[in-house]
Amino acid sequence: MHQHQPTVASRVTFCPCCRLKLAAPATSSQTSRGGSGWLGKHGLILLMTITLQISLSQNLSSQTTTRARSPRDGVMDQLKLRDGTTLLGLAVTETPPRLLVRTDWVKAKSPTLMSSRVLPEVKHQSELRNRFLREFLQQERVRLEPTTPESQLRASLLKELEERLNPEDPPLPRWILFQAAREQFRRGELQPVQRREVCRIALRYGIPDLEEREWKSVVQEIRLQQAPPSILLPDISPASDTPSMEQLRDQILAAVDVRLNTVTRLIQSGSVFLDEQQRPDTAALIQMALNQNLEGTLQELLNEVGGAISSTASSTQPSLDKAFQLAERRSHRTLIISNLRMQPSAGQATVSQSLYFRDADQQWKLLFEVIGEGSAANVDPAQIQPLENDPQIQQIVTVMQGLGINENQLQVAFRMGAVVQAAQNSAATALASRIQDLLTARWDAGGALVRIQDGP
């Protein structure tokens, strides 16, 4: 029996609890699915159920950035190289000492290190990766035996990609992983565990000037975040670059599946999964909304008001086994799961789309995630009218009015439905762009890294 527990593509080995995440232009059918409104409808229904139970106002004040007087007042660990350069980043293993550092910071603070060590290594790793991928693409095309229209199109896509594997100027990755020659970090170079966790979350949010900021200022900045973190920390598994190249290989295969529409698309609400390609009845949509963990929603909103760090960063993901089984029953190895998060008091919504792939070992793993955002400030009244006129939504409105929702709450819900649709369309566009980059060899350097080992 296959194990269906997702293997997240990126994981920090230093801390077992740290889960790390790291499309041709959409066709008309894909665009139709992306803007079909089912997620918007679900968000509207969910909001109606929430407004029957809560009334909430939210006040977030802007926070003044405070610079750290020394690195010990910040959230970053330190690592000294043989030449005396002091690096700031996130320690990912103590033995040997390995530090994850933002490339932009190194480029600004240590241009000599960039030119002498980082740039040559980026070019070298790019050549290795392209050699690996070229061999894989050739083998995959031979394996396909293109005798059907679908297999012929699949082989054609792989052939086009193979021809593009000749970048003269590879992009800089977002991250650099430095490893010192000594056995372990020196005394005083590591932050306390709590600050290291703050650093990890802040890196995922892309908080600016993180290396220079005082730790309390960073905590307050995290508290002000309205959406889940969208930056993916890279795979830092040791040994070689093979894991990252294998990950890129799987992303390419998944991208081809998405282009050919051999993919399962689901909307997740708690432990319930709604097929985007099916039209559920009104009762099913209402039940799906009612099944949402309203207690958790209330606590999330109360945390935001009270100034606590959002639980999004540390909440436990519901089991995805049902989603994986649905995809397997359709003989699909690629799966897209859409998730919704709303902030009604702020008039904002976030939609994430996560791409999962079942690899050669029959293990499901998360390849990457894209985020789309919507705001009531950008909603045109014309976007609300289709929701108000939708027969299925009219049925749901009748039910909700019977349960006590008033006209003002109803209008807020309609507006939020349009906000959710805008966020959904934004996420669909981001996913299509990512797929296009994969199929045209424009590798997204956002989640990549280069490894630098300091000499003895």
CSV table of C-alpha atoms in Angstrom, one decimal:
chain,number,residue,atom,x,y,z
A,1,MET,CA,0.0,0.0,0.0
A,2,HIS,CA,1.4,3.4,-1.0
A,3,GLN,CA,2.0,6.0,1.7
A,4,HIS,CA,0.1,9.2,0.8
A,5,GLN,CA,1.6,11.5,3.4
A,6,PRO,CA,2.8,14.6,1.5
A,7,THR,CA,6.6,15.0,1.2
A,8,VAL,CA,7.1,18.7,1.4
A,9,ALA,CA,9.7,19.7,-1.2
A,10,SER,CA,11.7,21.9,1.2
A,11,ARG,CA,12.5,21.1,4.8
A,12,VAL,CA,15.1,22.6,7.3
A,13,THR,CA,16.9,19.7,8.8
A,14,PHE,CA,18.0,21.8,11.8
A,15,CYS,CA,14.5,22.0,13.1
A,16,PRO,CA,12.1,19.1,12.4
A,17,CYS,CA,9.0,21.3,12.9
A,18,CYS,CA,10.0,23.8,10.2
A,19,ARG,CA,8.1,22.9,7.0
A,20,LEU,CA,9.5,24.8,4.1
A,21,LYS,CA,7.8,25.5,0.9
A,22,LEU,CA,9.3,26.5,-1.7
A,23,ALA,CA,1.9,27.3,-17.2
A,24,ALA,CA,1.8,28.6,-20.8
A,25,PRO,CA,-0.7,31.4,-20.7
A,26,ALA,CA,-4.0,29.9,-19.5
A,27,THR,CA,-6.1,28.5,-22.3
A,28,SER,CA,-9.7,29.7,-22.7
A,29,SER,CA,-10.9,26.6,-20.8
A,30,GLN,CA,-8.4,27.1,-18.0
A,31,THR,CA,-9.3,30.8,-17.7
A,32,SER,CA,-12.9,29.8,-17.5
A,33,ARG,CA,-12.2,27.4,-14.7
A,34,GLY,CA,-10.0,29.9,-12.9
A,35,GLY,CA,-12.7,32.6,-13.0
A,36,SER,CA,-15.7,30.2,-12.7
A,37,GLY,CA,-16.6,31.7,-9.4
A,38,TRP,CA,-17.0,28.5,-7.4
A,39,LEU,CA,-14.4,29.5,-4.9
A,40,GLY,CA,-16.0,33.0,-4.8
A,41,LYS,CA,-19.3,31.4,-4.1
A,42,HIS,CA,-17.9,29.3,-1.4
A,43,GLY,CA,-16.3,32.3,0.2
A,44,LEU,CA,-19.6,34.2,0.0
A,45,ILE,CA,-21.5,31.4,1.7
A,46,LEU,CA,-18.8,30.9,4.3
A,47,LEU,CA,-18.9,34.6,5.1
A,48,MET,CA,-22.7,34.5,5.4
A,49,THR,CA,-22.4,31.8,8.1
A,50,ILE,CA,-19.7,33.8,9.9
A,51,THR,CA,-21.7,37.0,9.9
A,52,LEU,CA,-24.6,35.2,11.6
A,53,GLN,CA,-22.3,34.6,14.6
A,54,ILE,CA,-19.7,37.4,14.9
A,55,SER,CA,-19.3,41.1,14.6
A,56,LEU,CA,-15.8,42.3,14.5
A,57,SER,CA,-13.8,45.5,14.0
A,58,GLN,CA,-10.1,45.5,13.5
A,59,ASN,CA,-7.6,48.3,14.1
A,60,LEU,CA,-4.0,47.8,13.1
A,61,SER,CA,-1.6,50.6,13.6
A,62,SER,CA,1.5,51.1,11.6
A,63,GLN,CA,4.7,50.1,13.3
A,64,THR,CA,7.9,52.1,13.4
A,65,THR,CA,11.0,50.2,12.2
A,66,THR,CA,13.7,49.9,14.8
A,67,ARG,CA,17.3,49.1,13.8
A,68,ALA,CA,19.3,46.7,16.0
A,69,ARG,CA,22.2,48.3,17.8
A,70,SER,CA,24.1,45.0,17.2
A,71,PRO,CA,23.4,41.6,15.6
A,72,ARG,CA,22.7,40.2,19.0
A,73,ASP,CA,19.6,42.5,19.2
A,74,GLY,CA,18.2,41.1,16.0
A,75,VAL,CA,16.8,37.8,14.9
A,76,MET,CA,19.7,36.6,12.6
A,77,ASP,CA,22.4,34.0,13.4
A,78,GLN,CA,26.0,34.8,12.5
A,79,LEU,CA,28.7,33.0,10.7
A,80,LYS,CA,32.3,34.2,10.2
A,81,LEU,CA,34.2,33.1,7.1
A,82,ARG,CA,38.0,32.6,6.9
A,83,ASP,CA,38.6,36.0,5.4
A,84,GLY,CA,36.8,37.7,8.3
A,85,THR,CA,33.5,38.3,6.6
A,86,THR,CA,30.6,38.1,9.0
A,87,LEU,CA,27.4,36.8,7.5
A,88,LEU,CA,23.8,37.1,8.8
A,89,GLY,CA,21.1,34.6,8.2
A,90,LEU,CA,19.2,31.5,9.5
A,91,ALA,CA,21.2,28.6,10.9
A,92,VAL,CA,19.9,25.4,9.4
A,93,THR,CA,22.4,22.9,10.9
A,94,GLU,CA,24.8,23.3,13.8
A,95,THR,CA,27.2,20.6,12.8
A,96,PRO,CA,28.5,21.4,10.3
A,97,PRO,CA,27.7,25.1,10.6
A,98,ARG,CA,25.4,26.1,7.8
A,99,LEU,CA,23.7,29.4,7.3
A,100,LEU,CA,21.0,30.4,4.9
A,101,VAL,CA,21.6,33.9,3.7
A,102,ARG,CA,19.6,36.2,1.4
A,103,THR,CA,21.5,36.9,-1.8
A,104,ASP,CA,20.4,40.5,-2.1
A,105,TRP,CA,21.9,41.2,1.3
A,106,VAL,CA,25.3,39.6,0.3
A,107,LYS,CA,25.3,41.5,-3.0
A,108,ALA,CA,24.8,44.8,-1.1
A,109,LYS,CA,27.2,44.2,1.8
A,110,SER,CA,29.9,42.0,0.3
A,111,PRO,CA,30.3,42.6,-3.5
A,112,THR,CA,33.7,41.1,-3.5
A,113,LEU,CA,32.4,37.8,-2.1
A,114,MET,CA,29.7,37.9,-4.7
A,115,SER,CA,32.1,38.2,-7.6
A,116,SER,CA,34.8,35.9,-6.4
A,117,ARG,CA,32.7,33.0,-4.9
A,118,VAL,CA,29.0,33.2,-5.6
A,119,LEU,CA,28.8,34.1,-9.3
A,120,PRO,CA,31.2,31.4,-10.5
A,121,GLU,CA,29.4,28.8,-8.4
A,122,VAL,CA,26.0,29.9,-9.8
A,123,LYS,CA,27.3,29.4,-13.3
A,124,HIS,CA,28.8,26.0,-12.4
A,125,GLN,CA,25.6,24.7,-10.8
A,126,SER,CA,23.6,26.0,-13.8
A,127,GLU,CA,25.7,23.9,-16.2
A,128,LEU,CA,25.3,20.8,-14.0
A,129,ARG,CA,21.6,21.3,-13.8
A,130,ASN,CA,21.1,21.8,-17.5
A,131,ARG,CA,23.2,18.7,-18.3
A,132,PHE,CA,21.0,16.6,-15.9
A,133,LEU,CA,17.7,18.0,-17.4
A,134,ARG,CA,18.8,17.6,-21.0
A,135,GLU,CA,19.5,13.9,-20.4
A,136,PHE,CA,16.2,13.5,-18.5
A,137,LEU,CA,14.2,15.2,-21.3
A,138,GLN,CA,15.7,13.0,-23.9
A,139,GLN,CA,14.9,9.8,-21.9
A,140,GLU,CA,11.4,11.0,-21.2
A,141,ARG,CA,10.7,11.6,-24.9
A,142,VAL,CA,12.0,8.1,-25.8
A,143,ARG,CA,9.8,6.6,-23.0
A,144,LEU,CA,6.6,8.3,-24.3
A,145,GLU,CA,6.5,6.4,-27.6
A,146,PRO,CA,4.3,9.1,-29.1
A,147,THR,CA,1.6,7.2,-30.8
A,148,THR,CA,-1.4,9.2,-29.6
A,149,PRO,CA,-2.2,12.9,-30.1
A,150,GLU,CA,-1.7,13.5,-26.3
A,151,SER,CA,1.7,11.7,-26.2
A,152,GLN,CA,2.8,13.5,-29.3
A,153,LEU,CA,2.0,16.9,-27.9
A,154,ARG,CA,3.7,15.9,-24.6
A,155,ALA,CA,6.8,14.9,-26.5
A,156,SER,CA,6.7,18.2,-28.5
A,157,LEU,CA,6.6,20.2,-25.3
A,158,LEU,CA,9.6,18.4,-23.9
A,159,LYS,CA,11.5,18.8,-27.1
A,160,GLU,CA,10.9,22.6,-27.1
A,161,LEU,CA,12.1,22.8,-23.5
A,162,GLU,CA,15.3,20.8,-24.2
A,163,GLU,CA,16.2,23.2,-27.0
A,164,ARG,CA,16.0,26.1,-24.5
A,165,LEU,CA,18.5,24.7,-22.1
A,166,ASN,CA,21.4,27.1,-23.0
A,167,PRO,CA,21.2,30.1,-20.7
A,168,GLU,CA,24.2,32.3,-21.1
A,169,ASP,CA,23.5,34.4,-18.0
A,170,PRO,CA,21.8,32.3,-15.3
A,171,PRO,CA,19.7,34.3,-12.8
A,172,LEU,CA,20.9,34.8,-9.3
A,173,PRO,CA,19.1,32.6,-6.8
A,174,ARG,CA,17.3,34.2,-3.9
A,175,TRP,CA,19.3,32.3,-1.3
A,176,ILE,CA,22.9,31.3,-0.6
A,177,LEU,CA,23.8,28.4,1.7
A,178,PHE,CA,27.2,29.0,3.4
A,179,GLN,CA,29.0,26.1,5.2
A,180,ALA,CA,32.0,26.8,7.4
A,181,ALA,CA,35.0,24.4,7.5
A,182,ARG,CA,34.9,24.1,11.3
A,183,GLU,CA,32.8,21.5,13.1
A,184,GLN,CA,30.2,23.7,14.7
A,185,PHE,CA,29.0,27.2,15.4
A,186,ARG,CA,31.1,29.2,17.8
A,187,ARG,CA,29.7,30.5,21.1
A,188,GLY,CA,27.4,33.5,20.7
A,189,GLU,CA,26.8,33.1,17.0
A,190,LEU,CA,23.4,31.5,17.4
A,191,GLN,CA,20.2,33.3,18.4
A,192,PRO,CA,17.8,31.7,21.0
A,193,VAL,CA,15.4,29.1,19.5
A,194,GLN,CA,12.4,31.5,19.7
A,195,ARG,CA,14.2,34.3,17.8
A,196,ARG,CA,15.3,31.8,15.2
A,197,GLU,CA,11.7,30.8,14.6
A,198,VAL,CA,10.8,34.5,14.3
A,199,CYS,CA,13.6,34.8,11.7
A,200,ARG,CA,12.3,31.8,9.7
A,201,ILE,CA,8.7,33.3,9.6
A,202,ALA,CA,10.1,36.8,8.7
A,203,LEU,CA,12.1,35.3,5.8
A,204,ARG,CA,9.0,33.7,4.4
A,205,TYR,CA,7.2,37.0,4.6
A,206,GLY,CA,10.1,38.8,2.9
A,207,ILE,CA,10.2,41.5,5.6
A,208,PRO,CA,12.7,44.2,4.3
A,209,ASP,CA,16.0,45.0,6.0
A,210,LEU,CA,15.5,42.0,8.3
A,211,GLU,CA,19.3,41.7,8.8
A,212,GLU,CA,19.4,45.2,10.4
A,213,ARG,CA,16.2,45.2,12.5
A,214,GLU,CA,15.7,44.8,16.2
A,215,TRP,CA,13.9,41.7,17.1
A,216,LYS,CA,10.8,43.3,18.7
A,217,SER,CA,10.3,45.3,15.5
A,218,VAL,CA,10.3,42.1,13.5
A,219,VAL,CA,7.8,40.5,15.7
A,220,GLN,CA,5.4,43.5,15.4
A,221,GLU,CA,5.9,43.4,11.6
A,222,ILE,CA,4.8,39.8,11.5
A,223,ARG,CA,1.7,40.6,13.6
A,224,LEU,CA,0.6,43.1,11.0
A,225,GLN,CA,0.7,40.6,8.1
A,226,GLN,CA,-2.8,40.1,6.6
A,227,ALA,CA,-2.0,37.1,4.4
A,228,PRO,CA,-0.1,33.8,4.7
A,229,PRO,CA,3.6,34.0,4.0
A,230,SER,CA,4.3,33.5,0.3
A,231,ILE,CA,8.1,33.1,0.0
A,232,LEU,CA,9.3,29.6,-0.1
A,233,LEU,CA,12.4,28.5,1.8
A,234,PRO,CA,14.7,26.3,-0.3
A,235,ASP,CA,15.6,22.6,0.0
A,236,ILE,CA,18.8,22.5,2.0
A,237,SER,CA,19.3,18.8,2.1
A,238,PRO,CA,23.0,17.9,2.2
A,239,ALA,CA,25.2,15.8,-0.1
A,240,SER,CA,24.7,17.2,-3.6
A,241,ASP,CA,22.6,19.2,-5.9
A,242,THR,CA,20.7,16.2,-7.1
A,243,PRO,CA,17.6,16.8,-4.9
A,244,SER,CA,17.0,20.3,-6.2
A,245,MET,CA,17.5,19.1,-9.8
A,246,GLU,CA,15.0,16.2,-9.2
A,247,GLN,CA,12.6,18.7,-7.8
A,248,LEU,CA,12.9,20.8,-11.0
A,249,ARG,CA,12.4,17.7,-13.0
A,250,ASP,CA,9.1,16.9,-11.2
A,251,GLN,CA,8.0,20.5,-11.6
A,252,ILE,CA,8.5,20.2,-15.4
A,253,LEU,CA,6.5,17.0,-15.6
A,254,ALA,CA,3.7,18.6,-13.5
A,255,ALA,CA,3.8,21.7,-15.7
A,256,VAL,CA,3.3,19.5,-18.8
A,257,ASP,CA,0.3,17.9,-17.1
A,258,VAL,CA,-1.2,21.3,-16.3
A,259,ARG,CA,-0.7,22.4,-19.9
A,260,LEU,CA,-2.4,19.3,-21.2
A,261,ASN,CA,-5.1,19.5,-18.5
A,262,THR,CA,-4.4,16.0,-17.1
A,263,VAL,CA,-4.7,17.4,-13.6
A,264,THR,CA,-7.2,17.2,-10.8
A,265,ARG,CA,-8.3,20.6,-9.4
A,266,LEU,CA,-9.9,20.8,-6.0
A,267,ILE,CA,-11.1,23.5,-3.6
A,268,GLN,CA,-10.4,22.7,0.1
A,269,SER,CA,-12.6,23.8,3.0
A,270,GLY,CA,-11.3,22.2,6.2
A,271,SER,CA,-11.3,18.5,5.6
A,272,VAL,CA,-13.8,18.8,2.7
A,273,PHE,CA,-12.7,18.9,-1.0
A,274,LEU,CA,-14.9,20.3,-3.8
A,275,ASP,CA,-14.2,19.4,-7.4
A,276,GLU,CA,-13.9,22.5,-9.5
A,277,GLN,CA,-15.2,20.6,-12.5
A,278,GLN,CA,-18.5,19.6,-10.9
A,279,ARG,CA,-21.5,21.7,-9.9
A,280,PRO,CA,-22.5,20.8,-6.4
A,281,ASP,CA,-26.1,21.4,-5.3
A,282,THR,CA,-27.1,24.3,-3.1
A,283,ALA,CA,-27.4,22.1,0.0
A,284,ALA,CA,-23.9,20.7,-0.5
A,285,LEU,CA,-22.4,24.2,-0.8
A,286,ILE,CA,-24.1,25.4,2.4
A,287,GLN,CA,-23.0,22.3,4.3
A,288,MET,CA,-19.5,22.8,3.1
A,289,ALA,CA,-19.5,26.3,4.5
A,290,LEU,CA,-21.1,25.1,7.8
A,291,ASN,CA,-18.4,22.4,8.1
A,292,GLN,CA,-15.7,25.1,8.1
A,293,ASN,CA,-14.0,25.3,11.5
A,294,LEU,CA,-15.8,28.5,12.7
A,295,GLU,CA,-14.2,28.2,16.1
A,296,GLY,CA,-10.8,28.3,14.5
A,297,THR,CA,-11.9,31.2,12.3
A,298,LEU,CA,-13.1,33.1,15.3
A,299,GLN,CA,-9.8,32.5,17.2
A,300,GLU,CA,-7.9,33.6,14.1
A,301,LEU,CA,-9.8,36.9,14.0
A,302,LEU,CA,-9.4,37.4,17.8
A,303,ASN,CA,-5.7,36.8,17.5
A,304,GLU,CA,-5.4,39.5,14.8
A,305,VAL,CA,-7.3,42.0,17.1
A,306,GLY,CA,-5.3,41.0,20.1
A,307,GLY,CA,-2.0,41.4,18.3
A,308,ALA,CA,-0.9,37.8,18.5
A,309,ILE,CA,1.1,36.3,15.7
A,310,SER,CA,-1.2,34.7,13.1
A,311,SER,CA,-1.7,31.0,13.6
A,312,THR,CA,-1.3,30.6,9.9
A,313,ALA,CA,2.4,30.1,10.2
A,314,SER,CA,2.1,27.3,12.7
A,315,SER,CA,-1.3,25.7,12.2
A,316,THR,CA,-1.5,22.0,11.3
A,317,GLN,CA,-2.6,21.3,7.8
A,318,PRO,CA,-5.6,18.9,7.6
A,319,SER,CA,-5.0,15.5,6.0
A,320,LEU,CA,-4.8,15.6,2.2
A,321,ASP,CA,-5.3,11.8,1.8
A,322,LYS,CA,-8.8,12.3,0.4
A,323,ALA,CA,-7.5,14.8,-2.2
A,324,PHE,CA,-4.7,12.4,-3.2
A,325,GLN,CA,-7.1,9.5,-3.6
A,326,LEU,CA,-9.4,11.6,-5.8
A,327,ALA,CA,-6.5,12.3,-8.1
A,328,GLU,CA,-5.3,8.7,-8.2
A,329,ARG,CA,-8.8,7.4,-9.1
A,330,ARG,CA,-8.6,9.6,-12.2
A,331,SER,CA,-5.1,8.3,-13.0
A,332,HIS,CA,-3.7,11.8,-12.4
A,333,ARG,CA,-0.3,12.4,-10.9
A,334,THR,CA,-0.7,16.2,-10.7
A,335,LEU,CA,-3.1,17.9,-8.3
A,336,ILE,CA,-3.9,21.6,-7.7
A,337,ILE,CA,-5.6,22.5,-4.4
A,338,SER,CA,-7.1,25.9,-3.9
A,339,ASN,CA,-7.5,27.4,-0.4
A,340,LEU,CA,-9.2,30.6,0.7
A,341,ARG,CA,-8.6,32.9,3.6
A,342,MET,CA,-10.7,36.1,4.2
A,343,GLN,CA,-10.4,39.2,6.4
A,344,PRO,CA,-13.9,40.6,6.2
A,345,SER,CA,-13.3,43.6,8.4
A,346,ALA,CA,-10.4,44.6,6.2
A,347,GLY,CA,-12.2,43.8,3.0
A,348,GLN,CA,-9.4,41.5,1.9
A,349,ALA,CA,-9.1,37.9,0.7
A,350,THR,CA,-6.2,35.6,-0.1
A,351,VAL,CA,-6.4,32.5,-2.4
A,352,SER,CA,-3.5,30.0,-2.5
A,353,GLN,CA,-3.1,27.4,-5.1
A,354,SER,CA,-0.8,24.5,-4.2
A,355,LEU,CA,0.7,22.2,-6.9
A,356,TYR,CA,1.2,18.6,-5.8
A,357,PHE,CA,2.9,15.8,-7.7
A,358,ARG,CA,3.1,12.0,-7.3
A,359,ASP,CA,6.7,11.1,-8.1
A,360,ALA,CA,8.3,7.9,-9.4
A,361,ASP,CA,8.2,6.4,-5.8
A,362,GLN,CA,4.4,7.0,-5.7
A,363,GLN,CA,4.9,9.6,-3.0
A,364,TRP,CA,2.8,12.9,-3.1
A,365,LYS,CA,4.8,16.0,-2.5
A,366,LEU,CA,4.2,19.7,-2.6
A,367,LEU,CA,6.1,21.3,-5.5
A,368,PHE,CA,5.2,25.0,-5.0
A,369,GLU,CA,2.4,27.3,-4.0
A,370,VAL,CA,1.2,30.6,-5.5
A,371,ILE,CA,-0.8,33.3,-3.8
A,372,GLY,CA,-3.5,35.7,-5.1
A,373,GLU,CA,-4.9,38.6,-3.2
A,374,GLY,CA,-8.1,40.7,-3.6
A,375,SER,CA,-9.3,43.8,-2.0
A,376,ALA,CA,-12.7,45.5,-1.6
A,377,ALA,CA,-11.1,48.8,-2.6
A,378,ASN,CA,-10.6,47.4,-6.1
A,379,VAL,CA,-14.0,45.8,-6.6
A,380,ASP,CA,-16.2,47.3,-9.3
A,381,PRO,CA,-20.0,47.1,-8.8
A,382,ALA,CA,-20.2,45.4,-12.2
A,383,GLN,CA,-18.3,42.5,-10.6
A,384,ILE,CA,-21.0,42.0,-7.9
A,385,GLN,CA,-24.0,41.9,-10.3
A,386,PRO,CA,-23.3,38.4,-11.7
A,387,LEU,CA,-23.2,37.0,-8.2
A,388,GLU,CA,-26.5,38.7,-7.2
A,389,ASN,CA,-28.1,37.3,-10.4
A,390,ASP,CA,-26.8,33.7,-10.1
A,391,PRO,CA,-29.8,31.4,-9.5
A,392,GLN,CA,-27.9,29.2,-7.2
A,393,ILE,CA,-26.7,32.1,-5.1
A,394,GLN,CA,-30.3,33.4,-5.0
A,395,GLN,CA,-31.4,30.1,-3.5
A,396,ILE,CA,-28.7,30.3,-0.9
A,397,VAL,CA,-29.6,34.0,-0.1
A,398,THR,CA,-33.2,32.8,0.6
A,399,VAL,CA,-31.9,30.2,3.0
A,400,MET,CA,-29.6,32.6,4.8
A,401,GLN,CA,-32.2,35.3,5.1
A,402,GLY,CA,-34.4,32.8,6.8
A,403,LEU,CA,-31.5,32.2,9.3
A,404,GLY,CA,-31.3,35.9,10.1
A,405,ILE,CA,-28.8,37.5,7.8
A,406,ASN,CA,-29.8,41.1,7.1
A,407,GLU,CA,-29.5,43.2,4.0
A,408,ASN,CA,-26.3,45.1,5.0
A,409,GLN,CA,-24.6,41.8,5.9
A,410,LEU,CA,-25.8,40.4,2.6
A,411,GLN,CA,-24.2,43.3,0.6
A,412,VAL,CA,-20.9,42.9,2.5
A,413,ALA,CA,-21.0,39.2,1.7
A,414,PHE,CA,-21.6,39.9,-2.0
A,415,ARG,CA,-18.7,42.4,-2.1
A,416,MET,CA,-16.5,39.8,-0.4
A,417,GLY,CA,-17.6,37.2,-2.9
A,418,ALA,CA,-16.3,39.5,-5.7
A,419,VAL,CA,-13.1,40.1,-3.6
A,420,VAL,CA,-12.5,36.3,-3.4
A,421,GLN,CA,-13.1,36.0,-7.2
A,422,ALA,CA,-10.4,38.7,-7.8
A,423,ALA,CA,-8.0,36.8,-5.5
A,424,GLN,CA,-8.8,33.6,-7.3
A,425,ASN,CA,-8.1,35.1,-10.7
A,426,SER,CA,-4.9,36.6,-9.4
A,427,ALA,CA,-3.7,33.1,-8.1
A,428,ALA,CA,-4.7,31.5,-11.4
A,429,THR,CA,-2.7,34.1,-13.3
A,430,ALA,CA,0.3,33.5,-11.0
A,431,LEU,CA,0.1,29.7,-11.5
A,432,ALA,CA,-0.2,30.1,-15.3
A,433,SER,CA,2.9,32.3,-15.3
A,434,ARG,CA,4.9,29.8,-13.2
A,435,ILE,CA,3.9,27.0,-15.5
A,436,GLN,CA,4.9,29.1,-18.5
A,437,ASP,CA,8.3,29.7,-17.0
A,438,LEU,CA,8.9,26.0,-16.4
A,439,LEU,CA,8.0,25.1,-20.0
A,440,THR,CA,10.2,27.8,-21.5
A,441,ALA,CA,13.3,27.2,-19.3
A,442,ARG,CA,12.9,30.5,-17.4
A,443,TRP,CA,13.5,29.0,-14.1
A,444,ASP,CA,12.1,30.9,-11.2
A,445,ALA,CA,15.2,31.8,-9.1
A,446,GLY,CA,12.9,32.7,-6.1
A,447,GLY,CA,13.2,29.4,-4.5
A,448,ALA,CA,16.6,28.3,-5.6
A,449,LEU,CA,19.9,28.6,-3.8
A,450,VAL,CA,23.6,28.3,-4.4
A,451,ARG,CA,25.9,26.4,-2.0
A,452,ILE,CA,29.2,27.9,-0.9
A,453,GLN,CA,31.6,25.9,1.3
A,454,ASP,CA,34.3,27.9,3.0
A,455,GLY,CA,37.8,26.5,2.8
A,456,PRO,CA,39.7,24.9,5.7
